[in-house]
Short mmCIF file of C-alpha atoms in Angstrom, two decimals:
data_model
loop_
_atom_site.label_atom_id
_atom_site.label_comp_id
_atom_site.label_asym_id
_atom_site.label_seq_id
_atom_site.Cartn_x
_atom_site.Cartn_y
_atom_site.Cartn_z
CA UNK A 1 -1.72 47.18 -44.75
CA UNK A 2 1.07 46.20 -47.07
CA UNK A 3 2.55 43.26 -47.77
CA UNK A 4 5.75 42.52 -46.05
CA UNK A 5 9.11 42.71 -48.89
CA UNK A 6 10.69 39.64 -50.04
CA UNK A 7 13.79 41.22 -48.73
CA UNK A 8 12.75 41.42 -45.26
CA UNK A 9 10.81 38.31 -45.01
CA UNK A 10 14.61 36.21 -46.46
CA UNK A 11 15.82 38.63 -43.18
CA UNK A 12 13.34 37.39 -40.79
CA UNK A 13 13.80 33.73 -42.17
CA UNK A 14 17.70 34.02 -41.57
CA UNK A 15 17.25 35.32 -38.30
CA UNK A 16 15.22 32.38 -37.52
CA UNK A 17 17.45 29.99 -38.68
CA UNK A 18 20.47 31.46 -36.72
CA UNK A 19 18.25 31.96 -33.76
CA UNK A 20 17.75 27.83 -34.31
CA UNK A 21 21.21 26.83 -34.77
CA UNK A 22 22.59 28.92 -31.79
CA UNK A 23 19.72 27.11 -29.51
CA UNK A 24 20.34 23.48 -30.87
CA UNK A 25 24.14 23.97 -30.52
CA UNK A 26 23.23 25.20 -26.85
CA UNK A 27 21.42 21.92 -26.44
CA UNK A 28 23.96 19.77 -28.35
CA UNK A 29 26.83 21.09 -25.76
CA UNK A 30 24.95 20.84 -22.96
CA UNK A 31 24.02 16.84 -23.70
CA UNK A 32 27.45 16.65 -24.31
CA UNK A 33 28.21 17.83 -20.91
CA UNK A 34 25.47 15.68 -19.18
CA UNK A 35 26.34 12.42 -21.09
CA UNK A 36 30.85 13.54 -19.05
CA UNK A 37 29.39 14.52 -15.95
CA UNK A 38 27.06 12.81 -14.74
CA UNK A 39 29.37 9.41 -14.63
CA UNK A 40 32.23 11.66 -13.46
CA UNK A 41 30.08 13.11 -10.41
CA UNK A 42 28.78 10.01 -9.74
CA UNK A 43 31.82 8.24 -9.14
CA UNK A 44 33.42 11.62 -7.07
CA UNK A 45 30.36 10.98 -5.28
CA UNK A 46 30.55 7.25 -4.88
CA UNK A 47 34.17 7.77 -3.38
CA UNK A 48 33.39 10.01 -1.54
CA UNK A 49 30.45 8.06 0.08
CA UNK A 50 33.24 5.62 0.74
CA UNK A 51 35.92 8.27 2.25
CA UNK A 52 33.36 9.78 4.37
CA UNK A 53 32.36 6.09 5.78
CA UNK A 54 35.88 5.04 6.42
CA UNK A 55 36.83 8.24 8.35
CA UNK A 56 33.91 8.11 10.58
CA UNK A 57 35.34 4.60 11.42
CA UNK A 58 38.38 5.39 11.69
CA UNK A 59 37.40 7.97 14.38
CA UNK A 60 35.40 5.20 16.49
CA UNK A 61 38.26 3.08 16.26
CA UNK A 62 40.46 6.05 17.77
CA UNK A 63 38.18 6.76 20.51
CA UNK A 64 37.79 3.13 21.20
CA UNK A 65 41.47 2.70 21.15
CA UNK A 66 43.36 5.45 23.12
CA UNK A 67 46.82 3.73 22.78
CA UNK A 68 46.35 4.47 18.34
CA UNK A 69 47.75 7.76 19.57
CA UNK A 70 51.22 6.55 20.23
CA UNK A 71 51.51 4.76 16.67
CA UNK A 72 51.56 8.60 15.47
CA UNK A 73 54.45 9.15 13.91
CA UNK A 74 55.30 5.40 13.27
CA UNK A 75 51.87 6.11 10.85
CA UNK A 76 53.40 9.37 9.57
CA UNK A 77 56.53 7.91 8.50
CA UNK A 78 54.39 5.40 6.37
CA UNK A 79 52.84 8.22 5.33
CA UNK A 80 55.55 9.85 4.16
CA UNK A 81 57.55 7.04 3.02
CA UNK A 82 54.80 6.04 0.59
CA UNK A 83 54.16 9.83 -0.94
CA UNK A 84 58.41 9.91 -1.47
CA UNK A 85 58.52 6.55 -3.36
CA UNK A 86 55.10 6.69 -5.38
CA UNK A 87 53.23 9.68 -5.23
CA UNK A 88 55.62 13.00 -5.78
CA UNK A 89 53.18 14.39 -8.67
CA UNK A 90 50.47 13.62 -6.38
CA UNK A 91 52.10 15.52 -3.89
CA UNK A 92 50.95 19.13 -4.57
CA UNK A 93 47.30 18.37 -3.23
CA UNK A 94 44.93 21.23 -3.88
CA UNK A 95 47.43 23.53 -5.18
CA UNK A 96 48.18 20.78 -8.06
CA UNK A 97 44.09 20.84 -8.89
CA UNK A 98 44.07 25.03 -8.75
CA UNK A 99 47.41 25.11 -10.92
CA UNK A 100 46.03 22.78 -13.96
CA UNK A 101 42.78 24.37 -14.33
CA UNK A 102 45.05 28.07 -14.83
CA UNK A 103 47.69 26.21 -17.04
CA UNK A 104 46.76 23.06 -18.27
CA UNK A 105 49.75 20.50 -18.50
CA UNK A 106 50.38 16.88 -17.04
CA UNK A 107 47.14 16.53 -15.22
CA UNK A 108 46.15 15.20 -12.15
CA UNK A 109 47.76 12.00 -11.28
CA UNK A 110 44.86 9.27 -10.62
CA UNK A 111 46.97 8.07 -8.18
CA UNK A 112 46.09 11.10 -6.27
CA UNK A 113 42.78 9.61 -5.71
CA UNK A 114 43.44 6.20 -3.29
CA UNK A 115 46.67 7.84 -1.97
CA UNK A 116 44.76 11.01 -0.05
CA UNK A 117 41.87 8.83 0.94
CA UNK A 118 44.16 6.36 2.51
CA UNK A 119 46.62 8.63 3.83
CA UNK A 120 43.62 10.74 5.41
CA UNK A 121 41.75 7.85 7.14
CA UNK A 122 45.37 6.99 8.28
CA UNK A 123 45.68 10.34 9.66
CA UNK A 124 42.62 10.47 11.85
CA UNK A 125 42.79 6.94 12.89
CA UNK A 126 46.03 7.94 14.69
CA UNK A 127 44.81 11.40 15.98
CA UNK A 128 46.29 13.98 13.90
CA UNK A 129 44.35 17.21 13.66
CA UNK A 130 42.84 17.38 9.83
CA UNK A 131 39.87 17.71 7.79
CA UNK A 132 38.24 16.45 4.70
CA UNK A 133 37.78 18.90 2.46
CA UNK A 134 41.50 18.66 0.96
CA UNK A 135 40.64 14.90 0.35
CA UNK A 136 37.02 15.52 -1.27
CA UNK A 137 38.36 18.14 -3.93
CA UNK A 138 41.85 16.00 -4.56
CA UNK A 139 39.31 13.21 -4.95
CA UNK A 140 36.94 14.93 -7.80
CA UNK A 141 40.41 16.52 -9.14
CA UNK A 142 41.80 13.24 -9.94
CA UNK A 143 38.51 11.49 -11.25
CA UNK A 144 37.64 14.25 -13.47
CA UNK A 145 41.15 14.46 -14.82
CA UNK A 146 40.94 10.46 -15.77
CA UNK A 147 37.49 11.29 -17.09
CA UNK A 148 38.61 14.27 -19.20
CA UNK A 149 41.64 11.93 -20.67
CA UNK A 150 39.20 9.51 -21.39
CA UNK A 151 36.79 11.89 -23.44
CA UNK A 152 39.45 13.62 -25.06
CA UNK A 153 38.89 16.97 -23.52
CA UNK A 154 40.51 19.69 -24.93
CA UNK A 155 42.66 21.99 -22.54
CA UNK A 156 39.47 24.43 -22.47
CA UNK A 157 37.18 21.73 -21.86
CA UNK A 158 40.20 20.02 -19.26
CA UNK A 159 39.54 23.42 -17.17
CA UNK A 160 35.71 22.97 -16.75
CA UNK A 161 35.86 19.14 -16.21
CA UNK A 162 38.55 20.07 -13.26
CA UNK A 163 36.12 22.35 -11.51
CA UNK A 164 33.18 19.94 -11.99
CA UNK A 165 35.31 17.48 -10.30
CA UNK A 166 36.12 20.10 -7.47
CA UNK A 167 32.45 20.81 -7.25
CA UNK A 168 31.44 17.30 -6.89
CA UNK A 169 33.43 16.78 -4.45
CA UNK A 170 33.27 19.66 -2.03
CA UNK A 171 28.97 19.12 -2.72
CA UNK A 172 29.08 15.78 -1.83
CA UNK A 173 31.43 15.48 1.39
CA UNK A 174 29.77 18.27 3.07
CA UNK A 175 26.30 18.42 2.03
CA UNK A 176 26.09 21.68 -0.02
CA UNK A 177 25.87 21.21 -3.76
CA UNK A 178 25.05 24.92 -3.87
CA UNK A 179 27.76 26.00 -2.13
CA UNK A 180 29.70 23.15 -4.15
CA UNK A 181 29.26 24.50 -7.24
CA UNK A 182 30.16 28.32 -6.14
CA UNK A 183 33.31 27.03 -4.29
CA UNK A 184 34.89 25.84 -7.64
CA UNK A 185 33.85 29.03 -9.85
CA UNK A 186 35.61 31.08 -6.81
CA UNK A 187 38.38 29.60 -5.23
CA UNK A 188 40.87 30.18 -8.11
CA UNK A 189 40.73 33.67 -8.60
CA UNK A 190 40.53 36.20 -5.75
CA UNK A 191 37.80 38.98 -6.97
CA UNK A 192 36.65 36.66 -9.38
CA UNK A 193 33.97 34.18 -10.42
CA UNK A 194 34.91 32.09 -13.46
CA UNK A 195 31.53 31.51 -15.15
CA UNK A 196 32.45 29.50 -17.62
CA UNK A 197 31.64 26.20 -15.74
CA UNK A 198 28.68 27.59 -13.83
CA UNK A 199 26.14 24.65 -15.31
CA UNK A 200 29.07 21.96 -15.39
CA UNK A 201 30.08 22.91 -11.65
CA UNK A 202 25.89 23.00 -10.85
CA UNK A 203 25.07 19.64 -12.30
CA UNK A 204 28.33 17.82 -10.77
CA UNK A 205 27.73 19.34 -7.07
CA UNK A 206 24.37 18.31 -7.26
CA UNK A 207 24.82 14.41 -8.90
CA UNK A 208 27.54 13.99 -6.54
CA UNK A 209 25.39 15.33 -3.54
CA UNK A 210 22.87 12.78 -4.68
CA UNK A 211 25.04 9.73 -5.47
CA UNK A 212 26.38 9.88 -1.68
CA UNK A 213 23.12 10.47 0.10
CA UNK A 214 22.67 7.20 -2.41
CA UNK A 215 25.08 5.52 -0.44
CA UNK A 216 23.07 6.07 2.93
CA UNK A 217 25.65 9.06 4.23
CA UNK A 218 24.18 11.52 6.27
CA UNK A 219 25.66 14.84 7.29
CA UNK A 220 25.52 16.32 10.55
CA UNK A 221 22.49 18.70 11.47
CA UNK A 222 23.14 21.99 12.74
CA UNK A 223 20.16 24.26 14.12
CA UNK A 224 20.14 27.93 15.57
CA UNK A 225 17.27 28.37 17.49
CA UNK A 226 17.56 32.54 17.75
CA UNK A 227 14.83 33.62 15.77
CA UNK A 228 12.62 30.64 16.23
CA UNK A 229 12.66 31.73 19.92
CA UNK A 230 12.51 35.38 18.86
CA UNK A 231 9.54 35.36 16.73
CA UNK A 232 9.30 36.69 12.97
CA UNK A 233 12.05 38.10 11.22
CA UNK A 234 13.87 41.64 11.91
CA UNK A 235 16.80 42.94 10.69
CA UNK A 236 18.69 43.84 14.36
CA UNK A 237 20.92 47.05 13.81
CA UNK A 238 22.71 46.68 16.93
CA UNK A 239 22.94 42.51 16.35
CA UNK A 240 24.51 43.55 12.63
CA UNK A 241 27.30 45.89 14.60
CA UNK A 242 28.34 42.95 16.55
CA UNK A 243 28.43 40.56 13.76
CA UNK A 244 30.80 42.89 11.61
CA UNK A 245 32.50 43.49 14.98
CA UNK A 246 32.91 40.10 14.97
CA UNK A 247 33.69 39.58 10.91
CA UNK A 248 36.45 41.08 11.09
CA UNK A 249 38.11 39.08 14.40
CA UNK A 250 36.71 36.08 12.16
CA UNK A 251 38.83 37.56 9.18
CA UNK A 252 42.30 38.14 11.41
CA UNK A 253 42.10 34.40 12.66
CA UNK A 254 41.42 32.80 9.22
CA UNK A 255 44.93 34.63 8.14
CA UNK A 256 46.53 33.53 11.35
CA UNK A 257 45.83 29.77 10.37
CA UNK A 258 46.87 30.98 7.17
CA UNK A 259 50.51 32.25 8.26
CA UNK A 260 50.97 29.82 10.49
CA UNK A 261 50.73 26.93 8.77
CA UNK A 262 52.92 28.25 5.40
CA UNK A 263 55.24 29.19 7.89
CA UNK A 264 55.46 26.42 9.78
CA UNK A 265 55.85 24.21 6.75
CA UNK A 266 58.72 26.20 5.46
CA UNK A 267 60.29 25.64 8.40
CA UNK A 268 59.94 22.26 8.59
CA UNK A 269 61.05 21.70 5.06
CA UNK A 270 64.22 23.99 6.08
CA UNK A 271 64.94 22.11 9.21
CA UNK A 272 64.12 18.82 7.75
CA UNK A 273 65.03 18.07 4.15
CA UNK A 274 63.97 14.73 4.22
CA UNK A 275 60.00 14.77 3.89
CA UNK A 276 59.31 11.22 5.23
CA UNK A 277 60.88 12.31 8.63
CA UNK A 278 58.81 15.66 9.21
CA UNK A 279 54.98 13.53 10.45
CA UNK A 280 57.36 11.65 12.60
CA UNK A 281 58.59 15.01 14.13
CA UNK A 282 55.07 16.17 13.93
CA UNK A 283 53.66 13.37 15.42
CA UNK A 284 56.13 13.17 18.47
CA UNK A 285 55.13 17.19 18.81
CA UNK A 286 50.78 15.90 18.87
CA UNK A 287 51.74 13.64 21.33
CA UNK A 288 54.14 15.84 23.76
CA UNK A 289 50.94 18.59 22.94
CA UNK A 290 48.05 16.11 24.32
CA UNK A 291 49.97 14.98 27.59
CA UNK A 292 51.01 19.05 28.54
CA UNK A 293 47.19 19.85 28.07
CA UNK A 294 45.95 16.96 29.61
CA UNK A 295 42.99 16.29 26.58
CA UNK A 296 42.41 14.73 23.57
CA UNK A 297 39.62 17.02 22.80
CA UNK A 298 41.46 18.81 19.98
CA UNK A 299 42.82 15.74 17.55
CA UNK A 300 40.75 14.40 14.53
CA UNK A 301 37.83 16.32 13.23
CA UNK A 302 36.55 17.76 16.01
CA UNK A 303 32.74 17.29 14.96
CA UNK A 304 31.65 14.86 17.40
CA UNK A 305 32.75 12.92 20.71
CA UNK A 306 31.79 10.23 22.78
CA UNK A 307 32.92 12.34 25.99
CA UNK A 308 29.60 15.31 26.20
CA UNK A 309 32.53 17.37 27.60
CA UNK A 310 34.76 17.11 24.82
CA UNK A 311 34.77 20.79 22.70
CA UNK A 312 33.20 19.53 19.72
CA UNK A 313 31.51 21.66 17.24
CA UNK A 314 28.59 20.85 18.02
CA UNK A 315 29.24 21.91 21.57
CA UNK A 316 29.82 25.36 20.81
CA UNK A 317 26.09 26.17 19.69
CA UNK A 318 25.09 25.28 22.82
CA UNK A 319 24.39 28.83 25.30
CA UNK A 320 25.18 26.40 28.31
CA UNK A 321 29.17 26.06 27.37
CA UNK A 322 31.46 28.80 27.70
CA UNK A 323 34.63 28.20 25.60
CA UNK A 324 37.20 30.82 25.41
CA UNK A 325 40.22 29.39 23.84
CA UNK A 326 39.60 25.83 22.05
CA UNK A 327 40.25 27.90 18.77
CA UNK A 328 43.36 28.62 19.45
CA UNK A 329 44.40 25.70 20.90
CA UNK A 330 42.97 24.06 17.48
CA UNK A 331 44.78 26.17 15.40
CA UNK A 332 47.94 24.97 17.51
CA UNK A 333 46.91 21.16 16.86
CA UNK A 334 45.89 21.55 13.06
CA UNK A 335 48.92 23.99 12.35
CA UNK A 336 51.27 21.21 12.99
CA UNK A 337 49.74 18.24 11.50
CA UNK A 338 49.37 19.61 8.85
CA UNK A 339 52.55 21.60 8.28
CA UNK A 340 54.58 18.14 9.11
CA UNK A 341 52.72 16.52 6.07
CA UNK A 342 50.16 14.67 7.32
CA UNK A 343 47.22 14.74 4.93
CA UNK A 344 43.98 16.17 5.10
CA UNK A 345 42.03 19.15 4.54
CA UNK A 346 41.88 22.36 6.69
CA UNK A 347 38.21 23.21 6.13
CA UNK A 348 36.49 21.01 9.34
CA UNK A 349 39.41 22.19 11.39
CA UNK A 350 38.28 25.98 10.42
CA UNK A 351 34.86 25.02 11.07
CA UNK A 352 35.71 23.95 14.76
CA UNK A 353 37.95 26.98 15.06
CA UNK A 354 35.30 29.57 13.69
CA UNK A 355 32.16 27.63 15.77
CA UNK A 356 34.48 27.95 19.24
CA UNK A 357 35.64 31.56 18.26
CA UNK A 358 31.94 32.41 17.41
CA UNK A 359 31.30 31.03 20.92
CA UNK A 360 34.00 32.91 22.63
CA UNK A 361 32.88 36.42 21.13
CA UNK A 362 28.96 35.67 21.84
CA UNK A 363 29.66 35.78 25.15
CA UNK A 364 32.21 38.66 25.10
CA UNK A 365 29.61 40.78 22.79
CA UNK A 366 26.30 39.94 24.51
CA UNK A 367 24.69 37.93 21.20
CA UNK A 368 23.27 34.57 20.33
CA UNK A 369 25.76 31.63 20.77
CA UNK A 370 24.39 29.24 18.37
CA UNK A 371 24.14 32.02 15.88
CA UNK A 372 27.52 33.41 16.49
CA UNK A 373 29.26 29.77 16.05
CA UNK A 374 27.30 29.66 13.04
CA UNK A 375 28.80 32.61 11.57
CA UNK A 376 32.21 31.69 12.72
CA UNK A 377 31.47 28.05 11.09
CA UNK A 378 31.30 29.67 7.63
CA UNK A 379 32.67 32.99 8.15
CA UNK A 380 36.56 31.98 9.30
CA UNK A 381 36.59 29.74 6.39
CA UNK A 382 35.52 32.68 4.02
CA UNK A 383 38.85 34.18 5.25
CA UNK A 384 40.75 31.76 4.76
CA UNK A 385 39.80 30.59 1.66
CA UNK A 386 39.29 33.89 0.19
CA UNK A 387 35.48 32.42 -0.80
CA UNK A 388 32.63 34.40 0.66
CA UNK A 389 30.43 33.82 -1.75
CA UNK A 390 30.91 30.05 -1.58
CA UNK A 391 30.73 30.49 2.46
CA UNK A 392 27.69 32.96 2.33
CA UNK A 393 25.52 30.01 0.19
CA UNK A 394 27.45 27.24 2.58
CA UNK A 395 25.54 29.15 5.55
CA UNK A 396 22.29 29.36 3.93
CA UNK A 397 21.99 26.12 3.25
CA UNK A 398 23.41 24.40 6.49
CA UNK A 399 21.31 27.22 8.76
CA UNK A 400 18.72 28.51 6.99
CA UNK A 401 17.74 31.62 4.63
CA UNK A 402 16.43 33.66 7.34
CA UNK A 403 19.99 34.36 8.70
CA UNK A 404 21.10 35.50 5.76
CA UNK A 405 21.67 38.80 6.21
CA UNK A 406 23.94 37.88 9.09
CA UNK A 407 25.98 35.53 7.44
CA UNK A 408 26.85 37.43 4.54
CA UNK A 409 27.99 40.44 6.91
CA UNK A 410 29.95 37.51 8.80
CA UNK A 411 31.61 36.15 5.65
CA UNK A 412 32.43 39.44 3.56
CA UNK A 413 33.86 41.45 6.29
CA UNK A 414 35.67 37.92 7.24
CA UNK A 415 37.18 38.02 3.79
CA UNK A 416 37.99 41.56 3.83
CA UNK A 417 39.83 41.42 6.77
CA UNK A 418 42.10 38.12 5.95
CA UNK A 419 44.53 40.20 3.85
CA UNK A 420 46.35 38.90 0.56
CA UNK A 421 47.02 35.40 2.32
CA UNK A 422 44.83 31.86 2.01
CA UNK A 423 45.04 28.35 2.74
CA UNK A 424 45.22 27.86 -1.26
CA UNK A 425 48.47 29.48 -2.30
CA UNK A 426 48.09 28.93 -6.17
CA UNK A 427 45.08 31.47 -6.06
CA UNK A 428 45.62 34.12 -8.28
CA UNK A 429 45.04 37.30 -7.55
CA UNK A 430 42.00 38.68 -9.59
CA UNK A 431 41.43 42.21 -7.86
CA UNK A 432 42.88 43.61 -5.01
CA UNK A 433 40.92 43.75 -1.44
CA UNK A 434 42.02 46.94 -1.28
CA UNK A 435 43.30 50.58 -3.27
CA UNK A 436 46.08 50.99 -1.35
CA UNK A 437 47.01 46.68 -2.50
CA UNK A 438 49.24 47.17 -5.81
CA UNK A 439 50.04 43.02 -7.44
CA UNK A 440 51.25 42.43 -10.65
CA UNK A 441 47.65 40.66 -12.91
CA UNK A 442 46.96 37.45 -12.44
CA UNK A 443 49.71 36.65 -9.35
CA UNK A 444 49.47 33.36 -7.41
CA UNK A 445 49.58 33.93 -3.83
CA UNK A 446 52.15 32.07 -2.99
CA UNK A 447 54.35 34.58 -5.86
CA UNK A 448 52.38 37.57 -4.02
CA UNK A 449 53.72 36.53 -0.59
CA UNK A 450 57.25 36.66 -2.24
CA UNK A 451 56.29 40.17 -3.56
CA UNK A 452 55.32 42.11 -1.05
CA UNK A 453 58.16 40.63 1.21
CA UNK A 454 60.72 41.92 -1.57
CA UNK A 455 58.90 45.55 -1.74
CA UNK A 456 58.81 45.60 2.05
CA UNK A 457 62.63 45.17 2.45
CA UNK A 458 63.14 47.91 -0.22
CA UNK A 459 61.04 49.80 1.52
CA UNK A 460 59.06 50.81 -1.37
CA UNK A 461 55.80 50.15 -3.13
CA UNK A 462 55.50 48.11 -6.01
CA UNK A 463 54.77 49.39 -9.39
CA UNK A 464 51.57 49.07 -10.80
CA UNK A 465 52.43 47.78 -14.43
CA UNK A 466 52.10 44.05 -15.62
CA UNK A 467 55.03 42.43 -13.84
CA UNK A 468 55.52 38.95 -13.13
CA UNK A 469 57.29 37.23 -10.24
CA UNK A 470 59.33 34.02 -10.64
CA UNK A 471 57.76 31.25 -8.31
CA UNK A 472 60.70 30.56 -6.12
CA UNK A 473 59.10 30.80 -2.77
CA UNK A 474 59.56 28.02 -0.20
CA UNK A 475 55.97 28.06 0.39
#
């Protein structure tokens, strides 16, 4: 055998070498990233240990204390009042968090942090109709922002620290790092997955999963007992029909809370130029609402209640309750707190409204309750959002793997059917649900809405070439 050449053993000693650097820079980055995250998920995790704690006092208080109801708007105006004076840049919420990581500039205000936690727990302690999950990711937002200023984060490394933050939070207030992490690579792009943070996002879900479990929180359990009655697993072919069935009425009410609510705020911002005045209207409206229906059942967060009665989500997995229209009725409640600026999230709300919807169609369909609230739990949300991958992980890991199958049908027929609308109007638009959908690249939503209103007065389609909207839109 002859000796290998000189030549090819310098070769083989480069390779090597590169092969060596490329893995130690690898590891050098990634201890970089450990040594900024795991403080920064920590404390996202820490507050929101402390956010989830207050609001579930805040809720005893409120059932403990009917009258809270009537200090509504009087607790709106604060609201407001305090956002005018002190917290304007704070005042884009989510939409501020999505917009930085696409075009790095000011930052996220840390202010945003104690003002959305306060003004949240304010906002259930006095009944309005909101969730958390707006509060969570405007939380890690805000904290990974100050963290990334205080490393010295480039605008490259600014975007990945953002989504940590995002992932951290969204992890740790619901209990799904997993679906944590794949919330913040999907939620700013429709069509697309940035993977660019997919370790950063990973490790922050999970530390700030940890760090509030730390803190003694616990998360509400939710079981479907279908195939543990049933026996071993089997794919259903007639059970998969009705679950697309249902996927897509899933879909059409995730973009009706969609509309609604950007429409409703437009109006109120039309009607009522001064912002501190609109939860005052809003409240007044909750109020006038509760005493025409004669229940309280639909204010707050809708998980729990001390009244067995009350529609709660919970309630709806149950086969003994029949509940044909608490969703809409929620979507009527959430709609207008949240479109008179009261502040909160919209993803518990969607929860309740996809569990009760899931319970309506079970019955109208023949099929398992608790599994069809399940799929509405995750699967209106996945409309909304425009995040099915995110929602498809968020089922698995709340409901089990063996549903799988189910609640990715659920979520990606959910998502196909919600249109070119979301709860998150500075989504761009990646790639088009459809052919026959023609955006200019890289459009935010709330530019797209303004687009295909134009093209629909002209009555014509719009061209296909790289065009770009200006972002004028009241929404």
């Amino acid at each position: 055998m002859s000796e290998p050449s000189p030549l090819s053993t310098r070769i083989n000693a480069s390779g090597l070498r590169r092969f060596a650097r490329a893995r130690l820079g690898h590891l050098a980055t990634s201890l970089k990233w450990a040594l900024i995250l795991t403080p920064t998920a920590a404390a996202i995790g820490s507050l929101c240990a402390l956010f989830l704690w207050a609001l579930d006092q805040a809720t005893r208080a409120r059932f403990a204390h009917p009258w809270l109801l009537f200090g509504l708007p009087v607790a709106g105006l604060a609201v407001g009042l305090v956002y005018h004076w002190v917290g304007k840049p704070a005042e884009g919420g989510n939409n501020l968090i999505v917009d930085q990581i696409h075009e790095p500039g000011g930052g996220v205000p840390l202010r945003m942090a104690p003002l959305i936690l306060v003004s949240t727990v304010v906002t259930h302690l006095f009944g309005g109709s909101a969730g958390r999950e707006g509060t969570a990711v405007q939380l890690g937002g805000s904290l990974a922002s100050a963290f990334g200023k205080l490393f010295r984060l480039d605008a490259d490394e600014t975007r990945v620290i953002l989504m940590a933050g995002i992932a951290a939070g969204f992890g740790a207030v619901f209990g799904t790092p997993v679906a944590g992490a794949v919330f913040a690579l999907e939620v700013l792009t429709i069509g697309q997955v940035r993977y660019e943070a997919l370790i950063p996002c990973l490790v922050a879900a999970l530390v700030g999963d940890w760090t509030c479990h730390a803190w003694g929180i616990e998360h509400t359990a939710y079981a479907i007992h279908y195939h543990a009655a049933s026996g071993a697993f089997r794919l259903d072919p007639m059970l998969l029909t009705k679950v697309a069935l249902a996927g897509i009425a899933f879909g059409l009410v995730g973009l009706l809370f969609s509309e609604a609510q950007h429409r409703l705020s437009a109006q109120f911002k039309r009607l009522v130029p001064y912002g501190p005045l609109r939860p005052v209207i809003g409240g007044v409206a909750l109020i006038a609402l509760v005493f025409a229906l004669g229940t309280r059942e639909y204010l707050g967060l809708g998980v729990w209640s001390p009244n067995p009665a009350d529609a709660t989500i919970v309630s709806f997995f149950s086969p003994d309750r029949v509940d044909h229209w608490s969703w809409l009725l929620k979507i009527g409640f959430t709609v207008i707190t949240l479109s008179a600026g009261f502040k909160g999230g919209e993803v518990t709300p969607l929860f309740f409204i996809g569990a009760a919807l899931g319970n309506a169609l079970s019955w109208l369909l023949g099929a398992p309750t608790d599994l069809f609230a399940a799929l509405g739990f995750v699967a209106v949300f996945a409309g909304a959002a425009n995040t099915p991958l995110a929602c498809t992980i968020m089922g698995v890991e709340l409901f089990g793997g063996e549903h799988t199958a189910y609640i990715a049908v659920a979520c990606f027929t959910a998502y196909l059917c919600s249109g070119h609308s979301g709860i998150y109007l500075s989504q761009r638009l990646g790639v088009a649900k459809t052919d026959r959908d023609q955006f200019p690249p890289d459009i935010a939503l709330r530019q797209a809405r303004q687009w295909r209103g134009a093209t629909s007065a002209r009555g014509t389609e719009p061209p296909s070439g790289p065009s770009r909207v200006p972002d004028n839109s009241k929404f």
